[in-house]
Short mmCIF file of C-alpha atoms in Angstrom, two decimals:
data_model
loop_
_atom_site.label_atom_id
_atom_site.label_comp_id
_atom_site.label_asym_id
_atom_site.label_seq_id
_atom_site.Cartn_x
_atom_site.Cartn_y
_atom_site.Cartn_z
CA MET A 7 -26.43 -1.88 -16.58
CA ASN A 8 -24.28 -4.48 -14.82
CA ILE A 9 -21.61 -2.49 -12.94
CA ALA A 10 -19.55 -5.65 -12.38
CA ASN A 11 -19.11 -6.13 -16.13
CA PRO A 12 -18.85 -2.64 -17.71
CA PRO A 13 -19.35 -2.41 -21.47
CA PRO A 14 -16.30 -2.16 -23.72
CA ILE A 15 -14.88 1.33 -23.97
CA VAL A 16 -15.29 2.74 -27.52
CA ALA A 17 -12.60 4.87 -29.13
CA LEU A 18 -13.03 8.58 -28.40
CA PRO A 19 -13.59 10.82 -31.44
CA PRO A 20 -11.04 13.66 -31.84
CA GLU A 21 -13.68 16.26 -31.21
CA LEU A 22 -14.44 14.76 -27.78
CA ILE A 23 -10.78 14.54 -26.91
CA ALA A 24 -10.50 18.23 -27.80
CA ARG A 25 -13.50 19.11 -25.48
CA PHE A 26 -11.77 17.37 -22.56
CA ALA A 27 -8.45 18.99 -23.28
CA ALA A 28 -10.05 22.43 -23.41
CA LEU A 29 -11.18 22.07 -19.86
CA ILE A 30 -7.58 22.21 -18.57
CA GLY A 31 -5.60 23.58 -21.48
CA ASP A 32 -3.78 21.66 -24.22
CA LYS A 33 -0.53 21.97 -22.23
CA TYR A 34 -1.81 19.56 -19.60
CA ALA A 35 -3.49 17.09 -21.99
CA VAL A 36 -1.25 14.28 -23.10
CA THR A 37 -1.97 12.48 -26.34
CA ASP A 38 1.49 11.66 -27.67
CA PRO A 39 2.02 7.86 -27.55
CA ALA A 40 5.56 8.20 -26.20
CA GLU A 41 4.42 10.41 -23.29
CA LEU A 42 1.34 8.15 -22.66
CA GLU A 43 3.56 5.17 -22.03
CA ALA A 44 4.38 6.20 -18.46
CA TYR A 45 0.71 6.27 -17.60
CA VAL A 46 -0.39 2.92 -19.07
CA THR A 47 2.28 0.66 -17.68
CA GLU A 48 3.19 -0.17 -14.03
CA GLU A 49 6.40 -1.10 -12.24
CA ARG A 50 5.81 -4.85 -12.10
CA ASN A 51 4.95 -4.99 -15.85
CA LEU A 52 1.96 -7.19 -14.98
CA TYR A 53 -0.55 -4.85 -16.51
CA ARG A 54 -0.35 -2.81 -19.76
CA GLY A 55 -3.21 -0.56 -20.67
CA HIS A 56 -3.99 1.91 -23.37
CA SER A 57 -5.47 5.36 -23.36
CA PRO A 58 -6.09 8.05 -25.97
CA LEU A 59 -5.71 10.80 -23.39
CA VAL A 60 -4.12 11.70 -19.99
CA LEU A 61 -5.52 14.74 -18.35
CA ARG A 62 -3.40 16.54 -15.70
CA PRO A 63 -5.76 18.90 -13.92
CA GLY A 64 -4.42 21.50 -11.48
CA SER A 65 -7.55 22.10 -9.33
CA THR A 66 -10.54 20.50 -7.89
CA ALA A 67 -12.77 22.61 -10.08
CA GLU A 68 -11.04 21.32 -13.20
CA ILE A 69 -11.55 17.70 -12.03
CA ALA A 70 -15.21 18.46 -11.40
CA ALA A 71 -15.55 19.84 -14.92
CA ILE A 72 -13.92 16.69 -16.33
CA CYS A 73 -16.22 14.41 -14.42
CA LYS A 74 -19.28 16.45 -15.41
CA LEU A 75 -18.36 16.12 -19.13
CA ALA A 76 -17.44 12.39 -18.67
CA SER A 77 -20.87 11.74 -17.13
CA GLU A 78 -22.68 13.62 -19.87
CA THR A 79 -20.83 11.71 -22.61
CA ARG A 80 -20.44 8.37 -20.75
CA VAL A 81 -16.69 8.38 -20.99
CA ALA A 82 -14.86 6.29 -18.43
CA LEU A 83 -12.09 7.67 -16.23
CA VAL A 84 -9.20 6.06 -14.35
CA PRO A 85 -7.77 8.25 -11.52
CA GLN A 86 -4.04 7.89 -11.06
CA GLY A 87 -1.59 9.18 -8.39
CA GLY A 88 2.04 8.11 -8.45
CA ASN A 89 1.27 4.98 -10.43
CA THR A 90 2.84 2.76 -7.81
CA GLY A 91 -0.18 0.50 -7.20
CA LEU A 92 0.51 -3.23 -7.21
CA VAL A 93 -2.87 -4.68 -8.23
CA GLY A 94 -3.62 -2.89 -11.48
CA GLY A 95 -6.11 -0.49 -9.98
CA GLN A 96 -4.48 2.54 -11.64
CA THR A 97 -4.05 1.08 -15.15
CA PRO A 98 -6.47 2.06 -18.04
CA LEU A 99 -7.13 -1.44 -19.24
CA ASN A 100 -9.97 -0.55 -21.55
CA GLY A 101 -8.87 2.69 -23.15
CA GLU A 102 -10.21 4.95 -20.49
CA ILE A 103 -9.08 8.59 -20.00
CA VAL A 104 -6.48 8.78 -17.27
CA ILE A 105 -6.82 11.59 -14.72
CA SER A 106 -3.33 12.18 -13.31
CA LEU A 107 -3.42 13.93 -9.90
CA LYS A 108 0.30 14.81 -9.90
CA ARG A 109 -0.26 18.54 -10.48
CA MET A 110 -2.57 18.66 -7.40
CA ASP A 111 0.37 18.87 -5.07
CA ASN A 112 -0.23 21.89 -2.84
CA ILE A 113 -0.06 21.61 0.94
CA ARG A 114 -2.99 23.88 1.75
CA GLU A 115 -2.52 24.29 5.49
CA VAL A 116 -0.57 23.04 8.43
CA ASP A 117 -2.29 23.59 11.80
CA THR A 118 -0.05 22.64 14.72
CA SER A 119 -2.76 23.55 17.24
CA SER A 120 -5.14 20.99 15.76
CA ASN A 121 -2.25 18.67 14.77
CA THR A 122 -3.53 18.52 11.20
CA MET A 123 -2.29 19.09 7.69
CA THR A 124 -4.56 19.63 4.70
CA VAL A 125 -3.00 18.46 1.46
CA GLU A 126 -4.05 17.86 -2.11
CA ALA A 127 -4.16 14.40 -3.49
CA GLY A 128 -1.04 14.70 -5.62
CA VAL A 129 1.24 15.50 -2.74
CA ILE A 130 4.07 12.83 -2.60
CA LEU A 131 4.03 10.96 0.68
CA GLN A 132 7.60 11.86 1.42
CA HIS A 133 6.92 15.54 0.94
CA ALA A 134 4.07 15.26 3.44
CA GLN A 135 6.39 13.58 5.92
CA GLU A 136 9.02 16.31 5.45
CA ARG A 137 6.51 19.18 5.79
CA ALA A 138 5.30 17.62 9.07
CA ALA A 139 8.84 17.27 10.29
CA SER A 140 9.56 20.98 9.50
CA VAL A 141 7.03 21.95 12.17
CA ASP A 142 8.28 19.32 14.68
CA ARG A 143 5.44 16.87 13.91
CA LEU A 144 5.19 13.38 12.50
CA PHE A 145 3.10 12.06 9.68
CA PRO A 146 3.68 8.34 10.31
CA LEU A 147 2.51 6.62 7.11
CA SER A 148 5.67 5.02 5.71
CA LEU A 149 6.00 2.85 2.57
CA GLY A 150 8.73 1.66 0.37
CA ALA A 151 7.37 3.79 -2.47
CA GLN A 152 7.07 6.93 -0.34
CA GLY A 153 9.30 8.88 -2.68
CA SER A 154 6.82 8.57 -5.52
CA CYS A 155 3.40 7.48 -4.21
CA THR A 156 0.85 10.18 -3.47
CA ILE A 157 -1.56 10.89 -0.66
CA GLY A 158 -4.57 10.38 -2.90
CA GLY A 159 -3.32 6.98 -3.91
CA ASN A 160 -2.47 6.09 -0.32
CA LEU A 161 -6.01 6.91 0.76
CA SER A 162 -7.63 5.32 -2.33
CA THR A 163 -5.95 1.99 -1.50
CA ASN A 164 -6.01 2.46 2.29
CA ALA A 165 -2.29 1.91 2.41
CA GLY A 166 -0.63 0.31 5.47
CA GLY A 167 3.12 0.33 5.75
CA THR A 168 5.69 -0.29 8.39
CA ALA A 169 4.18 1.94 11.16
CA ALA A 170 0.67 0.49 11.02
CA LEU A 171 1.33 -1.39 14.24
CA ALA A 172 1.38 1.84 16.19
CA TYR A 173 -0.52 4.32 14.02
CA GLY A 174 -2.95 2.27 11.90
CA LEU A 175 -3.64 2.40 8.22
CA ALA A 176 -4.11 5.42 6.00
CA ARG A 177 -7.79 5.43 6.95
CA ASP A 178 -6.79 6.07 10.56
CA MET A 179 -4.63 9.05 9.61
CA ALA A 180 -7.30 11.03 7.71
CA LEU A 181 -9.86 13.22 9.42
CA GLY A 182 -11.51 14.53 6.33
CA LEU A 183 -11.66 14.41 2.53
CA GLU A 184 -12.56 16.45 -0.50
CA VAL A 185 -14.04 14.22 -3.25
CA VAL A 186 -15.32 14.84 -6.78
CA LEU A 187 -18.21 12.55 -7.62
CA ALA A 188 -18.92 10.89 -10.95
CA ASP A 189 -21.35 13.60 -12.00
CA GLY A 190 -18.96 16.43 -11.14
CA ARG A 191 -20.37 17.40 -7.79
CA ILE A 192 -17.86 18.29 -5.13
CA LEU A 193 -18.22 16.59 -1.70
CA ASN A 194 -16.51 18.74 0.91
CA LEU A 195 -15.73 16.69 4.05
CA LEU A 196 -12.52 18.50 4.85
CA SER A 197 -12.84 18.63 8.64
CA LYS A 198 -10.25 18.94 11.44
CA LEU A 199 -12.69 17.60 14.02
CA LYS A 200 -11.98 14.45 15.93
CA LYS A 201 -15.61 14.37 17.07
CA ASP A 202 -18.37 14.77 14.53
CA ASN A 203 -21.42 12.55 14.91
CA THR A 204 -23.63 14.21 12.35
CA GLY A 205 -24.95 11.17 10.53
CA TYR A 206 -23.27 8.65 8.26
CA ASP A 207 -19.43 8.95 8.03
CA LEU A 208 -19.22 9.29 4.21
CA ARG A 209 -15.48 9.76 4.38
CA ASP A 210 -14.88 6.08 4.85
CA LEU A 211 -16.78 5.15 1.70
CA PHE A 212 -14.00 6.64 -0.44
CA ILE A 213 -11.01 5.51 1.49
CA GLY A 214 -9.97 2.09 0.04
CA ALA A 215 -12.48 2.38 -2.82
CA GLU A 216 -9.65 2.67 -5.37
CA GLY A 217 -11.33 5.47 -7.28
CA THR A 218 -14.43 3.51 -8.15
CA LEU A 219 -16.76 5.83 -6.26
CA GLY A 220 -15.22 9.27 -6.81
CA ILE A 221 -11.87 11.01 -7.05
CA ILE A 222 -10.24 12.08 -3.77
CA THR A 223 -8.81 15.55 -4.47
CA ALA A 224 -7.69 16.60 -0.96
CA ALA A 225 -7.46 15.30 2.61
CA THR A 226 -7.03 16.62 6.16
CA LEU A 227 -4.40 14.39 7.76
CA LYS A 228 -3.61 13.78 11.38
CA LEU A 229 -0.20 14.79 12.71
CA PHE A 230 1.48 13.41 15.78
CA PRO A 231 4.26 14.59 18.15
CA LYS A 232 7.70 13.98 16.68
CA PRO A 233 9.50 11.31 18.68
CA ARG A 234 12.61 12.49 20.55
CA ALA A 235 14.21 9.04 20.49
CA VAL A 236 14.10 6.30 17.85
CA GLU A 237 15.94 3.00 18.41
CA THR A 238 16.24 0.15 15.92
CA ALA A 239 17.44 -3.44 16.23
CA PHE A 240 18.01 -6.23 13.75
CA VAL A 241 17.45 -9.66 15.40
CA GLY A 242 18.22 -13.20 14.35
CA LEU A 243 15.81 -16.06 15.33
CA GLN A 244 15.01 -19.62 14.60
CA SER A 245 11.35 -19.43 13.66
CA PRO A 246 8.23 -17.31 13.18
CA ALA A 247 6.93 -18.87 16.45
CA ASP A 248 9.95 -17.33 18.21
CA ALA A 249 9.33 -14.05 16.47
CA LEU A 250 5.78 -14.09 17.80
CA LYS A 251 7.11 -14.68 21.36
CA LEU A 252 9.44 -11.75 20.90
CA LEU A 253 6.59 -9.62 19.75
CA GLY A 254 4.76 -10.35 22.99
CA ILE A 255 7.91 -9.44 24.97
CA ALA A 256 8.27 -6.24 23.01
CA GLN A 257 4.71 -5.22 23.59
CA ALA A 258 5.00 -5.88 27.30
CA GLU A 259 8.28 -4.01 27.72
CA ALA A 260 7.69 -1.04 25.30
CA ALA A 261 3.90 -0.64 25.48
CA GLY A 262 2.84 2.08 23.07
CA ASN A 263 6.44 2.86 22.05
CA LEU A 264 6.69 -0.18 19.74
CA THR A 265 6.26 1.31 16.24
CA SER A 266 7.52 -1.39 13.84
CA PHE A 267 8.05 -5.11 14.09
CA GLU A 268 9.00 -6.62 10.67
CA LEU A 269 9.45 -10.33 10.04
CA ILE A 270 11.98 -11.35 7.38
CA ALA A 271 12.80 -14.84 6.12
CA GLU A 272 16.42 -15.81 5.52
CA ILE A 273 15.87 -16.09 1.78
CA ALA A 274 14.44 -12.54 1.71
CA LEU A 275 17.52 -11.23 3.52
CA ASP A 276 19.75 -13.21 1.15
CA PHE A 277 18.08 -11.58 -1.92
CA SER A 278 18.38 -8.09 -0.39
CA VAL A 279 22.01 -8.55 0.44
CA ARG A 280 22.90 -10.15 -2.91
CA HIS A 281 20.94 -7.87 -5.26
CA GLY A 282 20.42 -4.72 -3.22
CA HIS A 283 24.09 -4.29 -2.37
CA ASN A 284 23.31 -4.37 1.36
CA ARG A 285 25.34 -5.68 4.30
CA ASP A 286 24.14 -8.38 6.67
CA PRO A 287 24.02 -6.70 10.13
CA LEU A 288 24.76 -9.93 11.98
CA GLN A 289 27.89 -12.10 11.94
CA SER A 290 26.13 -15.34 10.89
CA ARG A 291 22.96 -16.31 9.07
CA HIS A 292 19.75 -17.29 10.76
CA PRO A 293 16.53 -18.87 9.51
CA TRP A 294 14.50 -15.79 10.40
CA TYR A 295 14.94 -12.16 11.38
CA VAL A 296 13.00 -9.32 12.94
CA LEU A 297 13.55 -5.63 12.51
CA ILE A 298 12.28 -3.82 15.64
CA GLU A 299 11.82 -0.08 16.07
CA LEU A 300 10.82 1.81 19.11
CA SER A 301 9.93 5.53 19.32
CA SER A 302 9.60 7.62 22.42
CA MET A 303 8.93 11.18 23.46
CA ARG A 304 11.56 10.68 26.15
CA ASP A 305 15.11 9.39 25.91
CA ASP A 306 14.22 5.96 27.26
CA ALA A 307 13.82 3.96 24.02
CA ARG A 308 17.34 2.52 24.16
CA GLY A 309 16.74 1.07 27.62
CA ALA A 310 13.41 -0.42 26.58
CA LEU A 311 14.98 -1.99 23.49
CA GLU A 312 17.80 -3.46 25.52
CA ALA A 313 15.32 -4.87 27.97
CA ILE A 314 13.39 -6.50 25.14
CA LEU A 315 16.46 -8.13 23.75
CA GLU A 316 17.74 -9.21 27.19
CA ARG A 317 14.47 -11.00 27.91
CA GLY A 318 14.52 -12.52 24.41
CA PHE A 319 17.98 -14.01 25.07
CA GLU A 320 16.97 -15.26 28.55
CA GLU A 321 13.88 -17.01 27.15
CA GLY A 322 15.83 -18.59 24.28
CA VAL A 323 13.98 -16.60 21.63
CA VAL A 324 16.74 -14.33 20.38
CA VAL A 325 19.87 -15.93 18.86
CA ASP A 326 21.73 -12.74 17.92
CA ALA A 327 20.99 -9.06 17.65
CA ALA A 328 22.49 -5.72 16.61
CA ILE A 329 21.25 -2.37 17.79
CA ALA A 330 21.84 0.58 15.43
CA THR A 331 24.34 3.04 16.94
CA SER A 332 23.79 5.84 14.41
CA LEU A 333 21.22 7.20 12.00
CA THR A 334 23.26 5.77 9.12
CA GLN A 335 23.06 2.29 10.64
CA GLN A 336 19.30 2.70 11.27
CA GLN A 337 18.90 3.59 7.58
CA ALA A 338 21.00 0.58 6.62
CA PHE A 339 18.76 -1.74 8.54
CA TRP A 340 15.62 -0.32 6.89
CA LYS A 341 17.27 -0.40 3.45
CA LEU A 342 17.70 -4.16 3.86
CA ARG A 343 13.91 -4.43 4.56
CA GLU A 344 12.90 -2.07 1.76
CA GLU A 345 15.05 -3.68 -0.89
CA ILE A 346 13.37 -7.13 -0.45
CA SER A 347 10.75 -6.55 -3.10
CA PRO A 348 13.03 -5.17 -5.91
CA ALA A 349 15.70 -7.73 -5.05
CA GLN A 350 13.39 -10.55 -6.05
CA LYS A 351 13.35 -9.45 -9.69
CA PRO A 352 16.77 -10.79 -10.61
CA GLU A 353 15.75 -14.18 -9.20
CA GLY A 354 13.06 -14.52 -11.96
CA GLY A 355 9.24 -14.66 -11.76
CA SER A 356 7.58 -13.89 -8.47
CA ILE A 357 3.93 -14.67 -7.58
CA LYS A 358 2.95 -12.22 -4.91
CA HIS A 359 0.39 -12.18 -2.11
CA ASP A 360 -0.52 -9.34 0.31
CA VAL A 361 -2.47 -11.19 2.97
CA SER A 362 -3.31 -10.91 6.63
CA VAL A 363 -4.20 -13.46 9.27
CA PRO A 364 -4.70 -13.11 13.01
CA VAL A 365 -1.25 -12.32 14.54
CA ALA A 366 -1.28 -15.55 16.53
CA ALA A 367 -1.83 -17.53 13.29
CA VAL A 368 1.13 -16.16 11.33
CA PRO A 369 3.54 -19.08 12.12
CA GLN A 370 0.87 -21.61 11.19
CA PHE A 371 0.02 -19.74 7.98
CA ILE A 372 3.70 -19.58 6.89
CA ASP A 373 4.26 -23.28 7.63
CA GLU A 374 1.17 -24.46 5.82
CA ALA A 375 1.61 -22.07 2.87
CA ASN A 376 5.21 -23.11 2.40
CA ALA A 377 4.27 -26.76 2.34
CA ALA A 378 1.35 -26.19 0.00
CA VAL A 379 3.27 -24.13 -2.49
CA VAL A 380 6.33 -26.37 -2.67
CA GLY A 381 3.97 -29.35 -2.98
CA LEU A 382 2.25 -27.65 -5.93
CA ILE A 383 5.47 -26.46 -7.60
CA PRO A 384 8.56 -28.45 -6.52
CA GLY A 385 11.51 -26.15 -6.18
CA ALA A 386 9.45 -23.03 -5.70
CA ARG A 387 11.03 -20.62 -3.25
CA PRO A 388 8.67 -18.96 -0.76
CA VAL A 389 9.81 -15.50 0.30
CA PRO A 390 7.59 -14.42 3.25
CA PHE A 391 8.20 -11.09 4.97
CA GLY A 392 6.14 -8.27 6.33
CA HIS A 393 4.41 -6.65 9.27
CA LEU A 394 4.17 -9.34 12.01
CA GLY A 395 2.75 -6.86 14.45
CA ASP A 396 -0.53 -6.56 12.52
CA GLY A 397 -0.54 -9.97 10.89
CA ASN A 398 0.12 -8.64 7.38
CA ILE A 399 2.50 -10.98 5.52
CA HIS A 400 3.77 -10.36 2.01
CA TYR A 401 3.83 -13.96 0.94
CA ASN A 402 5.82 -14.00 -2.29
CA VAL A 403 6.84 -17.09 -4.22
CA THR A 404 9.89 -16.97 -6.43
CA GLN A 405 10.24 -19.42 -9.34
CA PRO A 406 12.46 -22.48 -9.08
CA VAL A 407 16.08 -21.91 -10.10
CA GLY A 408 16.31 -22.28 -13.86
CA ALA A 409 12.59 -22.52 -14.43
CA ASP A 410 10.78 -20.84 -17.37
CA LYS A 411 9.52 -17.48 -16.05
CA ALA A 412 6.49 -17.26 -18.26
CA ALA A 413 5.42 -20.80 -17.45
CA PHE A 414 5.80 -20.17 -13.72
CA LEU A 415 3.83 -16.93 -13.81
CA GLY A 416 1.15 -18.77 -15.80
CA ARG A 417 0.43 -20.71 -12.63
CA TRP A 418 -0.41 -17.53 -10.65
CA HIS A 419 -4.03 -18.48 -10.19
CA GLU A 420 -3.19 -22.00 -9.04
CA VAL A 421 -0.82 -20.65 -6.35
CA ASN A 422 -3.40 -18.06 -5.34
CA THR A 423 -5.98 -20.79 -4.84
CA VAL A 424 -3.88 -22.81 -2.35
CA VAL A 425 -2.50 -19.80 -0.50
CA PHE A 426 -5.94 -18.06 -0.26
CA ALA A 427 -7.57 -21.27 1.00
CA ILE A 428 -5.15 -21.32 3.98
CA VAL A 429 -5.66 -17.59 4.62
CA MET A 430 -9.47 -17.94 4.71
CA ARG A 431 -9.41 -21.06 6.88
CA LEU A 432 -7.37 -19.12 9.39
CA GLY A 433 -9.83 -16.20 9.35
CA GLY A 434 -7.66 -13.87 7.29
CA SER A 435 -7.98 -11.53 4.32
CA ILE A 436 -6.67 -11.84 0.79
CA SER A 437 -5.78 -8.17 0.60
CA ALA A 438 -4.19 -6.49 3.65
CA GLU A 439 -2.94 -3.24 2.29
CA HIS A 440 -2.49 -3.30 -1.53
CA GLY A 441 -6.10 -3.24 -2.52
CA ILE A 442 -8.18 -5.38 -4.96
CA GLY A 443 -7.75 -3.67 -8.29
CA VAL A 444 -8.11 -6.25 -11.07
CA MET A 445 -5.67 -8.76 -9.63
CA LYS A 446 -8.04 -9.97 -6.91
CA ARG A 447 -11.32 -8.77 -8.29
CA ASP A 448 -12.53 -12.17 -9.41
CA GLU A 449 -11.58 -13.78 -6.09
CA LEU A 450 -13.39 -11.19 -3.98
CA PRO A 451 -16.93 -12.59 -4.28
CA GLY A 452 -15.69 -15.95 -3.09
CA VAL A 453 -14.12 -14.73 0.07
CA LYS A 454 -16.29 -11.75 1.20
CA ASP A 455 -19.69 -11.87 2.83
CA GLN A 456 -22.28 -11.88 0.10
CA THR A 457 -24.45 -9.27 1.74
CA ALA A 458 -21.36 -7.07 1.88
CA ILE A 459 -20.81 -7.61 -1.85
CA GLU A 460 -24.46 -6.71 -2.57
CA LEU A 461 -24.16 -3.48 -0.57
CA MET A 462 -20.92 -2.58 -2.32
CA ARG A 463 -22.58 -3.03 -5.64
CA ALA A 464 -25.58 -0.93 -4.53
CA ILE A 465 -23.33 1.89 -3.35
CA LYS A 466 -21.43 1.78 -6.59
CA ALA A 467 -24.66 1.91 -8.65
CA MET A 468 -25.85 4.86 -6.64
CA LEU A 469 -22.73 6.99 -6.74
CA ASP A 470 -21.69 5.97 -10.26
CA PRO A 471 -24.79 4.83 -12.11
CA GLN A 472 -23.10 4.93 -15.49
CA GLY A 473 -20.09 2.95 -14.34
CA ILE A 474 -17.53 5.49 -15.50
CA MET A 475 -15.35 5.64 -12.36
CA ASN A 476 -12.44 3.23 -12.75
CA PRO A 477 -14.66 0.52 -14.33
CA GLY A 478 -13.77 -3.12 -13.85
CA LYS A 479 -11.76 -2.51 -10.66
CA VAL A 480 -12.70 -3.96 -7.25
CA LEU A 481 -16.15 -5.14 -8.43
#
């Protein structure tokens, strides 16, 4: 069987649907078309799937029973968390059964001595953050969708977010996993240990695999000391090159206390102010902006932030800046950043890229990508923003004013081709934190080491020989 091209999914007979439903109870088996709608569409409306059945199991044992029956009957499954994915990885495109993890929302344990929290896959990210805060700890993964995305989905896509500069990606925040394999076996890797050199680290196989190798059902997460001081500034600059210089200043002055460094183009700010009902923090507009946040266990973050900005002014890098003087103002600064993505919708079609390049190459990437995209589609409006501190840029392209939306989106692949060519030439990646899903599946073999692709296919064939786990995604 060719795992890369799974066979078409056949319609499930009613008696088989009934067998699956019986495993968890009819109450948690969704078959009504109106109720199914929420599980087969996604927020960007780029992908619309179809499914005869959504199962909402409440335990790892129930998921194991579902996978065992699916393996015996060769029925394909699509795991789904909060359905906030951006590359189509959670959408049942071929009529697969959807396994919704939302009922798996227990926080099993919080251990402040080990600085760990063991949670089920359906726990909403914000709830995990709040539970950590309740015991004076920090779970630092932070995303725009944190009010609805789930820990299982975060791990399955190896989510990044705004604090990756200081704390890493989701992979770096997980010590252990519990996973149900395609045949129904349960793999228990729920460990609190920071040191465990007992052979292959199987945990990392499933993080970032987008449900193609198994279903993550629980995780042991790392907790961190809760900062005593958090300071935030919104800064106006002339160019990404100046932002890069300011990043160097910030890293020198703040050392490990620099937790976020977000780059924002003027057009992105304009969209956020206009459509997100936000207020511009600075008195005049600037070509580029940076949102800086410092966190410290001592009350010295304000002094460090002021020193960064002072050096920035002295070296001609910073044009203007505002430091948040209250929690409300901090939240307003971050709302400007978080509203950038939804604020693009009223402007028409948007072709989106989640890419990374070496940090030093970010200014060159933006300059070259802007020129290439506008050369390809005159009037196109590049909207670059993202995590300069780790080289991850969300390089979005909004349609020309007055253009036909469908015609513009029809050129998605053309735009991808020119943008990805620049990314690869600069030693970057076509997917920094959103995953591959189906959006980038066909591009992956052309940009990834061929031996790596072969090994990925071999691992997939070994763990999922019948190709029932989220088929057609990633590979």
